[in-house]
Structures are given as structure tokens and as C-alpha cells.
Short mmCIF file of C-alpha atoms (C1' of nucleotides) in Angstrom, two decimals:
data_model
loop_
_atom_site.label_atom_id
_atom_site.label_comp_id
_atom_site.label_asym_id
_atom_site.label_seq_id
_atom_site.Cartn_x
_atom_site.Cartn_y
_atom_site.Cartn_z
CA UNK C 1 0.00 0.00 0.00
CA UNK C 2 3.07 2.20 0.13
CA UNK C 3 3.22 2.13 -3.64
CA UNK C 4 -0.46 2.91 -3.98
CA UNK C 5 -0.18 5.80 -1.58
CA UNK C 6 2.75 7.19 -3.49
CA UNK C 7 0.67 7.15 -6.66
CA UNK C 8 -2.16 8.76 -4.79
CA UNK C 9 0.09 11.55 -3.57
CA UNK C 10 1.30 12.18 -7.09
CA UNK C 11 -2.24 12.62 -8.41
CA UNK C 12 -3.27 14.68 -5.42
CA UNK C 13 -0.36 17.07 -5.69
CA UNK C 14 -1.03 17.49 -9.38
CA UNK C 15 -4.57 18.53 -8.49
CA UNK C 16 -6.03 15.59 -10.40
CA UNK C 17 -8.76 14.70 -7.94
CA UNK C 18 -10.70 12.61 -10.41
CA UNK C 19 -7.83 10.17 -10.94
CA UNK C 20 -7.06 10.22 -7.26
CA UNK C 21 -10.61 9.25 -6.39
CA UNK C 22 -10.68 6.47 -8.96
CA UNK C 23 -7.37 5.15 -7.71
CA UNK C 24 -8.62 5.20 -4.16
CA UNK C 25 -11.54 2.97 -5.11
CA UNK C 26 -9.29 0.51 -6.92
CA UNK C 27 -6.89 0.19 -4.02
CA UNK C 28 -6.88 -3.22 -2.37
CA UNK C 29 -6.25 -1.80 1.08
CA UNK C 30 -6.99 1.76 1.97
CA UNK C 31 -5.22 2.71 5.12
CA UNK C 32 -4.87 5.71 7.39
CA UNK C 33 -2.28 7.33 5.18
CA UNK C 34 -4.45 7.05 2.07
CA UNK C 35 -7.25 8.85 3.82
CA UNK C 36 -4.88 11.54 5.06
CA UNK C 37 -3.69 12.14 1.53
CA UNK C 38 -7.25 12.41 0.27
CA UNK C 39 -8.31 14.79 2.98
CA UNK C 40 -5.43 17.08 2.24
CA UNK C 41 -5.99 16.88 -1.50
CA UNK C 42 -9.68 17.71 -1.34
CA UNK C 43 -8.98 20.61 0.95
CA UNK C 44 -6.33 22.17 -1.23
CA UNK C 45 -8.69 21.90 -4.18
CA UNK C 46 -11.33 23.84 -2.33
CA UNK C 47 -13.55 20.85 -1.49
CA UNK C 48 -13.80 21.19 2.24
CA UNK C 49 -17.05 19.26 2.51
CA UNK C 50 -15.49 16.22 0.90
CA UNK C 51 -12.54 16.45 3.27
CA UNK C 52 -14.85 16.60 6.21
CA UNK C 53 -16.89 13.61 5.15
CA UNK C 54 -13.77 11.49 4.67
CA UNK C 55 -12.58 12.65 8.05
CA UNK C 56 -15.83 11.71 9.74
CA UNK C 57 -15.91 8.21 8.29
CA UNK C 58 -12.32 7.31 9.13
CA UNK C 59 -12.11 4.37 11.51
CA UNK C 60 -8.81 5.57 12.95
CA UNK C 61 -7.05 8.88 12.92
CA UNK C 62 -3.57 9.96 13.85
CA UNK C 63 -2.02 13.31 14.74
CA UNK C 64 -1.45 14.08 11.08
CA UNK C 65 -5.14 13.58 10.33
CA UNK C 66 -6.17 16.02 13.01
CA UNK C 67 -3.47 18.52 12.15
CA UNK C 68 -4.54 18.50 8.53
CA UNK C 69 -8.12 19.31 9.42
CA UNK C 70 -7.09 22.01 11.85
CA UNK C 71 -4.87 23.74 9.33
CA UNK C 72 -7.60 23.53 6.71
CA UNK C 73 -10.10 25.28 8.95
CA UNK C 74 -7.45 27.72 10.06
CA UNK C 75 -6.69 28.69 6.49
CA UNK C 76 -10.37 29.29 5.94
CA UNK C 77 -10.47 31.54 8.96
CA UNK C 78 -12.90 29.25 10.75
CA UNK C 79 -11.44 29.57 14.21
CA UNK C 80 -14.37 27.97 15.94
CA UNK C 81 -14.25 24.69 14.05
CA UNK C 82 -10.49 24.55 14.39
CA UNK C 83 -10.77 24.95 18.13
CA UNK C 84 -13.43 22.28 18.46
CA UNK C 85 -11.24 19.81 16.61
CA UNK C 86 -8.25 20.78 18.66
CA UNK C 87 -10.11 20.15 21.89
CA UNK C 88 -11.23 16.74 20.69
CA UNK C 89 -7.77 15.56 19.69
CA UNK C 90 -6.43 12.76 21.84
CA UNK C 91 -2.92 14.15 21.76
CA UNK C 92 -1.08 17.13 20.38
CA UNK C 93 2.32 17.66 18.87
CA UNK C 94 4.17 20.96 18.49
CA UNK C 95 2.69 21.52 15.09
CA UNK C 96 -0.90 21.23 16.26
CA UNK C 97 -0.40 23.55 19.19
CA UNK C 98 1.47 26.11 17.13
CA UNK C 99 -1.23 26.11 14.49
CA UNK C 100 -3.91 26.56 17.11
CA UNK C 101 -2.08 29.32 18.96
CA UNK C 102 -1.63 31.20 15.77
CA UNK C 103 -5.26 30.91 14.69
CA UNK C 104 -6.61 31.94 18.06
CA UNK C 105 -4.25 34.87 18.25
CA UNK C 106 -5.28 35.94 14.80
CA UNK C 107 -8.89 36.00 15.93
CA UNK C 108 -7.93 38.09 18.94
CA UNK C 109 -8.55 35.21 21.35
CA UNK C 110 -5.29 35.73 23.13
CA UNK C 111 -6.27 34.25 26.46
CA UNK C 112 -7.01 30.87 24.96
CA UNK C 113 -3.83 30.87 22.95
CA UNK C 114 -1.89 31.70 26.10
CA UNK C 115 -3.40 28.73 27.89
CA UNK C 116 -2.23 26.41 25.15
CA UNK C 117 1.20 28.01 25.10
CA UNK C 118 1.69 27.58 28.81
CA UNK C 119 0.61 23.99 28.82
CA UNK C 120 2.97 22.90 26.06
CA UNK C 121 5.56 20.39 27.24
CA UNK C 122 7.86 21.31 24.42
CA UNK C 123 8.16 24.39 22.20
CA UNK C 124 10.20 25.59 19.25
CA UNK C 125 11.04 28.98 17.70
CA UNK C 126 7.81 28.95 15.74
CA UNK C 127 5.84 28.66 18.98
CA UNK C 128 7.56 31.69 20.41
CA UNK C 129 7.19 33.65 17.22
CA UNK C 130 3.45 32.98 17.31
CA UNK C 131 3.03 34.33 20.80
CA UNK C 132 5.26 37.31 20.10
CA UNK C 133 3.02 38.35 17.21
CA UNK C 134 -0.05 37.57 19.23
CA UNK C 135 0.98 39.97 21.97
CA UNK C 136 1.92 42.65 19.52
CA UNK C 137 -1.50 42.29 17.93
CA UNK C 138 -3.28 43.17 21.16
CA UNK C 139 -0.85 45.85 22.18
CA UNK C 140 1.05 44.02 24.93
CA UNK C 141 4.38 45.44 23.99
CA UNK C 142 6.20 44.78 27.24
CA UNK C 143 5.18 41.16 27.06
CA UNK C 144 6.31 41.03 23.46
CA UNK C 145 9.76 42.33 24.37
CA UNK C 146 9.97 39.99 27.34
CA UNK C 147 9.13 36.96 25.26
CA UNK C 148 11.52 38.01 22.55
CA UNK C 149 14.39 38.26 25.00
CA UNK C 150 13.65 34.74 26.19
CA UNK C 151 13.96 33.13 22.77
CA UNK C 152 17.15 31.16 22.59
CA UNK C 153 17.72 30.68 18.91
CA UNK C 154 16.30 33.79 17.29
CA UNK C 155 16.01 33.28 13.58
CA UNK C 156 15.04 35.77 10.89
CA UNK C 157 11.34 35.00 11.17
CA UNK C 158 11.40 35.68 14.88
CA UNK C 159 13.19 38.98 14.36
CA UNK C 160 10.69 39.86 11.67
CA UNK C 161 7.87 39.22 14.09
CA UNK C 162 9.41 41.73 16.47
CA UNK C 163 9.81 44.32 13.74
CA UNK C 164 6.26 43.63 12.59
CA UNK C 165 4.99 43.98 16.12
CA UNK C 166 6.56 47.39 16.46
CA UNK C 167 5.08 48.42 13.14
CA UNK C 168 1.65 47.30 14.31
CA UNK C 169 2.14 49.37 17.45
CA UNK C 170 2.84 52.40 15.26
CA UNK C 171 6.44 52.53 16.50
CA UNK C 172 8.00 52.89 13.11
CA UNK C 173 11.23 54.37 14.41
CA UNK C 174 11.79 51.52 16.87
CA UNK C 175 10.98 49.10 14.10
CA UNK C 176 13.71 50.59 11.96
CA UNK C 177 16.13 50.35 14.90
CA UNK C 178 15.30 46.70 15.34
CA UNK C 179 15.77 46.17 11.64
CA UNK C 180 19.24 47.63 11.84
CA UNK C 181 20.13 45.31 14.70
CA UNK C 182 19.14 42.18 12.86
CA UNK C 183 21.95 39.72 12.16
CA UNK C 184 20.70 39.14 8.64
CA UNK C 185 17.80 40.25 6.48
CA UNK C 186 15.32 39.04 3.96
CA UNK C 187 12.57 40.61 1.86
CA UNK C 188 9.99 40.25 4.59
CA UNK C 189 12.03 42.43 6.95
CA UNK C 190 12.40 45.22 4.41
CA UNK C 191 8.81 44.97 3.24
CA UNK C 192 7.60 45.30 6.80
CA UNK C 193 9.41 48.54 7.47
CA UNK C 194 8.62 49.83 4.04
CA UNK C 195 4.92 49.26 4.61
CA UNK C 196 5.17 51.26 7.81
CA UNK C 197 6.73 54.17 5.96
CA UNK C 198 4.02 54.02 3.32
CA UNK C 199 1.29 53.77 5.92
CA UNK C 200 2.62 56.79 7.79
CA UNK C 201 2.76 58.79 4.58
CA UNK C 202 6.57 58.82 4.30
CA UNK C 203 6.51 57.87 0.66
CA UNK C 204 10.01 59.16 0.05
CA UNK C 205 11.43 56.87 2.70
CA UNK C 206 9.36 53.99 1.43
CA UNK C 207 10.65 54.51 -2.06
CA UNK C 208 14.22 54.88 -0.86
CA UNK C 209 13.97 51.61 0.97
CA UNK C 210 12.46 49.98 -2.07
CA UNK C 211 15.35 51.12 -4.23
CA UNK C 212 17.99 50.07 -1.74
CA UNK C 213 16.69 46.54 -1.34
CA UNK C 214 19.16 44.03 -2.78
CA UNK C 215 16.28 41.75 -3.71
CA UNK C 216 12.64 42.53 -4.26
CA UNK C 217 9.68 40.24 -4.41
CA UNK C 218 6.25 41.04 -5.80
CA UNK C 219 5.04 42.08 -2.36
CA UNK C 220 7.56 44.89 -2.25
CA UNK C 221 5.92 46.25 -5.36
CA UNK C 222 2.48 45.80 -3.84
CA UNK C 223 3.47 47.71 -0.72
CA UNK C 224 4.58 50.58 -2.92
CA UNK C 225 1.36 50.51 -4.96
CA UNK C 226 -0.71 50.56 -1.83
CA UNK C 227 1.28 53.44 -0.41
CA UNK C 228 0.74 55.57 -3.49
CA UNK C 229 -2.92 54.62 -3.62
CA UNK C 230 -3.59 55.52 -0.02
CA UNK C 231 -1.89 58.87 -0.41
CA UNK C 232 -4.08 59.65 -3.39
CA UNK C 233 -1.24 59.40 -5.89
CA UNK C 234 -3.22 57.38 -8.38
CA UNK C 235 -0.92 58.05 -11.31
CA UNK C 236 2.20 56.91 -9.48
CA UNK C 237 0.36 53.82 -8.43
CA UNK C 238 -0.60 52.98 -11.99
CA UNK C 239 2.90 53.70 -13.19
CA UNK C 240 4.46 51.40 -10.61
CA UNK C 241 1.92 48.75 -11.49
CA UNK C 242 2.94 48.91 -15.12
CA UNK C 243 6.60 48.58 -14.21
CA UNK C 244 6.14 45.42 -12.20
CA UNK C 245 7.85 42.40 -13.69
CA UNK C 246 4.75 40.28 -13.26
CA UNK C 247 1.26 40.66 -11.95
CA UNK C 248 -0.18 38.29 -9.42
CA UNK C 249 -3.59 38.25 -7.72
CA UNK C 250 -2.46 40.48 -4.91
CA UNK C 251 -1.21 43.19 -7.21
CA UNK C 252 -4.46 43.06 -9.17
CA UNK C 253 -6.37 43.30 -5.92
CA UNK C 254 -4.35 46.29 -4.83
CA UNK C 255 -5.21 48.02 -8.06
CA UNK C 256 -8.91 47.29 -7.66
CA UNK C 257 -8.90 48.91 -4.27
CA UNK C 258 -6.73 51.81 -5.41
CA UNK C 259 -9.12 52.55 -8.24
CA UNK C 260 -12.15 52.13 -6.00
CA UNK C 261 -10.59 54.38 -3.39
CA UNK C 262 -10.14 57.07 -5.98
CA UNK C 263 -13.67 56.78 -7.28
CA UNK C 264 -12.89 54.95 -10.52
CA UNK C 265 -15.48 52.20 -10.44
CA UNK C 266 -15.28 51.41 -14.14
CA UNK C 267 -11.53 50.85 -14.07
CA UNK C 268 -11.85 48.78 -10.91
CA UNK C 269 -14.40 46.56 -12.58
CA UNK C 270 -12.35 46.12 -15.72
CA UNK C 271 -9.37 44.99 -13.66
CA UNK C 272 -11.64 42.64 -11.76
CA UNK C 273 -12.83 41.09 -14.99
CA UNK C 274 -9.28 40.57 -16.20
CA UNK C 275 -8.25 38.52 -13.19
CA UNK C 276 -8.16 34.84 -13.99
CA UNK C 277 -8.19 33.57 -10.46
CA UNK C 278 -10.25 35.69 -8.14
CA UNK C 279 -9.77 35.14 -4.48
CA UNK C 280 -11.87 36.24 -1.55
CA UNK C 281 -10.13 39.61 -1.34
CA UNK C 282 -10.75 40.47 -4.97
CA UNK C 283 -14.43 39.72 -4.68
CA UNK C 284 -14.93 41.48 -1.37
CA UNK C 285 -13.16 44.59 -2.60
CA UNK C 286 -15.29 44.63 -5.70
CA UNK C 287 -18.49 44.18 -3.71
CA UNK C 288 -17.70 47.14 -1.53
CA UNK C 289 -16.79 49.29 -4.52
CA UNK C 290 -20.18 48.50 -6.03
CA UNK C 291 -21.93 49.14 -2.77
CA UNK C 292 -20.54 52.64 -2.37
CA UNK C 293 -22.20 53.59 -5.62
CA UNK C 294 -25.42 51.84 -4.72
CA UNK C 295 -25.08 48.96 -7.19
CA UNK C 296 -26.52 46.40 -4.84
CA UNK C 297 -27.38 43.79 -7.43
CA UNK C 298 -23.90 43.92 -8.96
CA UNK C 299 -22.39 43.43 -5.53
CA UNK C 300 -24.72 40.56 -4.89
CA UNK C 301 -23.80 38.91 -8.17
CA UNK C 302 -20.13 39.01 -7.25
CA UNK C 303 -20.98 37.42 -3.93
CA UNK C 304 -23.01 34.60 -5.47
CA UNK C 305 -20.14 33.68 -7.76
CA UNK C 306 -17.61 33.29 -5.01
CA UNK C 307 -16.31 29.74 -4.62
CA UNK C 308 -16.66 29.98 -0.87
CA UNK C 309 -17.30 32.74 1.60
CA UNK C 310 -15.60 33.69 4.81
CA UNK C 311 -16.59 35.92 7.69
CA UNK C 312 -15.43 39.07 5.96
CA UNK C 313 -17.25 38.46 2.70
CA UNK C 314 -20.48 37.64 4.53
CA UNK C 315 -20.10 40.79 6.59
CA UNK C 316 -19.49 42.78 3.45
CA UNK C 317 -22.69 41.45 1.91
CA UNK C 318 -24.67 42.24 5.02
CA UNK C 319 -23.22 45.74 5.11
CA UNK C 320 -23.98 46.31 1.44
CA UNK C 321 -27.62 45.34 1.96
CA UNK C 322 -28.02 47.18 5.24
CA UNK C 323 -26.44 50.36 3.98
CA UNK C 324 -28.71 50.47 0.97
CA UNK C 325 -31.90 49.99 2.90
CA UNK C 326 -32.50 46.29 2.21
CA UNK C 327 -32.83 45.45 5.88
CA UNK C 328 -34.85 42.29 5.47
CA UNK C 329 -32.32 40.88 2.99
CA UNK C 330 -29.54 41.80 5.36
CA UNK C 331 -31.17 39.86 8.16
CA UNK C 332 -31.76 36.92 5.86
CA UNK C 333 -28.11 37.00 4.89
CA UNK C 334 -27.18 37.08 8.54
CA UNK C 335 -29.21 33.95 9.16
CA UNK C 336 -27.80 32.25 6.08
CA UNK C 337 -24.31 33.02 7.36
CA UNK C 338 -25.08 31.29 10.63
CA UNK C 339 -26.54 28.31 8.84
CA UNK C 340 -23.31 27.99 6.87
CA UNK C 341 -21.50 27.77 10.17
CA UNK C 342 -19.62 31.03 9.76
CA UNK C 343 -19.68 32.96 13.00
CA UNK C 344 -20.30 36.70 13.04
CA UNK C 345 -18.07 39.08 14.94
CA UNK C 346 -18.49 42.57 16.33
CA UNK C 347 -18.10 44.14 12.92
CA UNK C 348 -20.94 42.03 11.56
CA UNK C 349 -23.17 43.24 14.36
CA UNK C 350 -22.24 46.86 13.86
CA UNK C 351 -23.21 46.46 10.22
CA UNK C 352 -26.62 45.08 11.21
CA UNK C 353 -27.18 47.60 13.96
CA UNK C 354 -26.27 50.59 11.84
CA UNK C 355 -28.60 49.29 9.14
CA UNK C 356 -31.42 49.14 11.68
CA UNK C 357 -30.68 52.66 12.80
CA UNK C 358 -30.82 53.95 9.25
CA UNK C 359 -34.13 52.22 8.79
CA UNK C 360 -35.38 53.61 12.08
CA UNK C 361 -36.05 50.18 13.50
CA UNK C 362 -35.17 50.57 17.11
CA UNK C 363 -36.97 47.41 18.10
CA UNK C 364 -35.12 45.32 15.55
CA UNK C 365 -31.87 46.82 16.71
CA UNK C 366 -32.73 45.96 20.29
CA UNK C 367 -33.35 42.35 19.40
CA UNK C 368 -29.98 42.01 17.74
CA UNK C 369 -28.32 43.81 20.57
CA UNK C 370 -29.61 41.17 22.94
CA UNK C 371 -28.55 38.38 20.59
CA UNK C 372 -25.01 39.66 20.69
CA UNK C 373 -24.82 38.90 24.38
CA UNK C 374 -26.84 35.74 24.61
CA UNK C 375 -25.97 33.81 21.50
CA UNK C 376 -22.56 34.95 20.50
CA UNK C 377 -20.87 35.90 23.71
CA UNK C 378 -19.70 39.24 22.41
CA UNK C 379 -19.98 42.12 24.80
CA UNK C 380 -21.71 44.91 22.87
CA UNK C 381 -20.30 47.59 25.13
"C1'" G N 1 9.71 4.13 4.23
"C1'" A N 2 4.61 7.32 2.06
"C1'" U N 3 0.51 11.54 4.21
"C1'" C N 4 -0.18 17.33 7.87
"C1'" U N 5 5.11 20.87 7.80
"C1'" C N 6 2.71 24.99 11.90
"C1'" G N 7 5.73 31.03 12.93
"C1'" C N 8 7.20 36.99 10.15
"C1'" U N 9 5.59 41.32 5.52
"C1'" A N 10 0.91 42.89 1.31
"C1'" C N 11 -4.68 43.52 -0.80
"C1'" G N 12 -10.79 42.76 1.15
"C1'" G N 13 -15.68 43.73 5.72
"C1'" U N 14 -18.76 47.88 10.06
"C1'" U N 15 -19.48 52.58 12.71
"C1'" G N 16 -17.73 57.09 14.34
"C1'" G N 17 -13.87 61.22 15.48
"C1'" C N 18 -10.26 65.37 13.30
#
RNA sequence: GAUCUCGCUACGGUUGGC
């Protein structure tokens, strides 16, 4: 079955799910590893439901099985499902805990991630890097520094997390100092500081850094595009875009939002139509651009065509409907979101509540306000 | 021996302030 599994892996990695499925049925003995391969393959081809059903019918599972499912949910931003799986796992390895810490931290659930961190029998640099970023994300800078000083083998990624944390905390100068103290650098380090310059409006510094980088990746270009776009320098943004060696989804997405930000809906849409592989960001950006101009049905069409939807895209839809006076549709969308198992967050509720206030429905708003506390455990105040 | 290979940078959601 080793040979069969190797074949299976080959098909799966080539994205040929049809052949993989056929092979699986022909196999004399499917084992744990075969199922793991299939789960992973379905997931990376966007078929999460298939992954889940294989997972549920597996007679035995190992750590790899569980880790695969956790990472899949994590990548989809479904923190809740990831956490449920994590809690059900019979045992954890470093990878599972790290993945979980990172996801929880990303969702702002720092307390839970701390609990996991403190109960880990063994950690590695990645673990520490996760908690460093987590603390930076919620503004615990002293804790971030403390943790950083405790890391024994600081590698580039760990240093980058520190620099990124300082950038998040709006301490651009300290970030630059940390950058200068790093033993070695990579593109991520430079991009991080560059994005801070751009964010703060220091376009000259951003550009200088861009030019002085020994290597550039496509993200460096994207940071520059974004910087120009946010400072209203549409022409520079377009020019930089045209100079890029190649265009990937992110750079297209940046341009959509730059155009939308500067009121050019038509150009935004034409870029959107030229993208071969839309992702969630492209669609959500486009929806919002439509919404600002009141094109509710166009926004809705983009939404319906999305391969899958996450919390942000659902929230965007709800906001689009609420803002344009379609309160009943917004509430329906909210219920549909819950049925899909995607949990709302405080931003979703603000979207609903502000919609109610525009429509003058105090009673409706009150109902949702109460729901926030009882059903979703979010404190509205 | 085959399967997860987890950490850092970029683009998307709500309201309000100057």
C-alpha cells in the first residue's frame, strides 16, 4: 500500500482529484495514510465538505489527520471549528499547538492561545514567534519584548515578528532600529518597514527603501502601490503597477482597491474582470466598490459567484444590503451566514445595527443587541 | 519508508472622530 499511496500523492499534488478518487476505489487496502492524503488533496482543491466527510468516516485517525483538518479550517479563517477539533484531539504535537495558537491569536482570542502556550511540554522557535506576534497584535508590547528576550535561537522569522509587532504598534522608528540590529535580512524584513513608511505617509522613505533593497519580491511592489494609492497618488500607483515584472492576484487586488478608493469604479471593474483567479479579497473589494455607488445587485452577483465565503465576505454582503436599505435581505443574509456555520463578529453586528438605525427600527436593533450577548458571547459595550 | 510541515511582511468587511 506504500506504492499505492505514493501514486495517490502524485495525483493529489497534481490537483487531479478525479484520478485520485478512482485510484482510491481501486486500491486493495486503503489505510490511514491514504485517507490523510485524500483529505489534504480535497482541501487544497477547495472541497472542504469532501474532506470533512472522509474525516468523519475514518475508523482511525492519527495526529497528522487532526493537524490537517485544523490547518484547513485555520486557512479558511474558521477559528471555531479549528478549536473544536483541537479540543477533541487525543494528543497534540508541536505543530498542532502552534497552528492553534496562531489561529486563536489571529482571531484576537489571546487568552485561549496563552493557555495552550503555557501547557505545552515542548516548544520551538515557531511557537515563540506565534506568541510574540499575538501579543503585539493586542498591544502588549512589554510582554512582546519579554518573550523576545527569552527566545534562545532567534532566527530571521522571529526577528521579523518583532519588527512587525513594532510596526503594528505604530512605533515605526523603533521598528527601523530593530531592523538595523538584525543579524541578517530578507525581503519580509524590508517589506515590513517599508509598509510602515508608506502607511505613515513617508513615501520618500518607502521609495528609498524599495530602491535600496538588494532583492525585491512582488510584495515589495504591492506595498509601494498601496502606499501611493492611499496617499491619493493614483498616477504613481498605476505607473508602478505597469513597471512590475509580473502581476499576481495580490497586485491586481491592490489596483482594484486603489481605483475604487479614488472613485474609478469602471476601471476597478475592468481589472476585476481581467483577473483569472479571483480570491476572496478580490471579490470582497469589488463588492464594496459597487456598494458605495449603490449597485446592490452587482455586488450581490459578485458574492453569489464566489467559490466559498468567509466571515469578511459575509459581513461585506450584510453591510452592502443594510447600507442600501435592504434590511430584510440583510437579516436573511445574517441567518444564512449562521446556517453555513460562519460565525459573526463585532463588525458584523455593527453592520446590522447601523442598518437598523438607518431604517429607524429601534426594536429590531434591540433584538440584535440582545442576541449579541446571549448567542454569540460578544460584549456589545 | 509514504501523508499534515505549523511562525514573520501585502490587498478585502462595520461605525464614528479630526
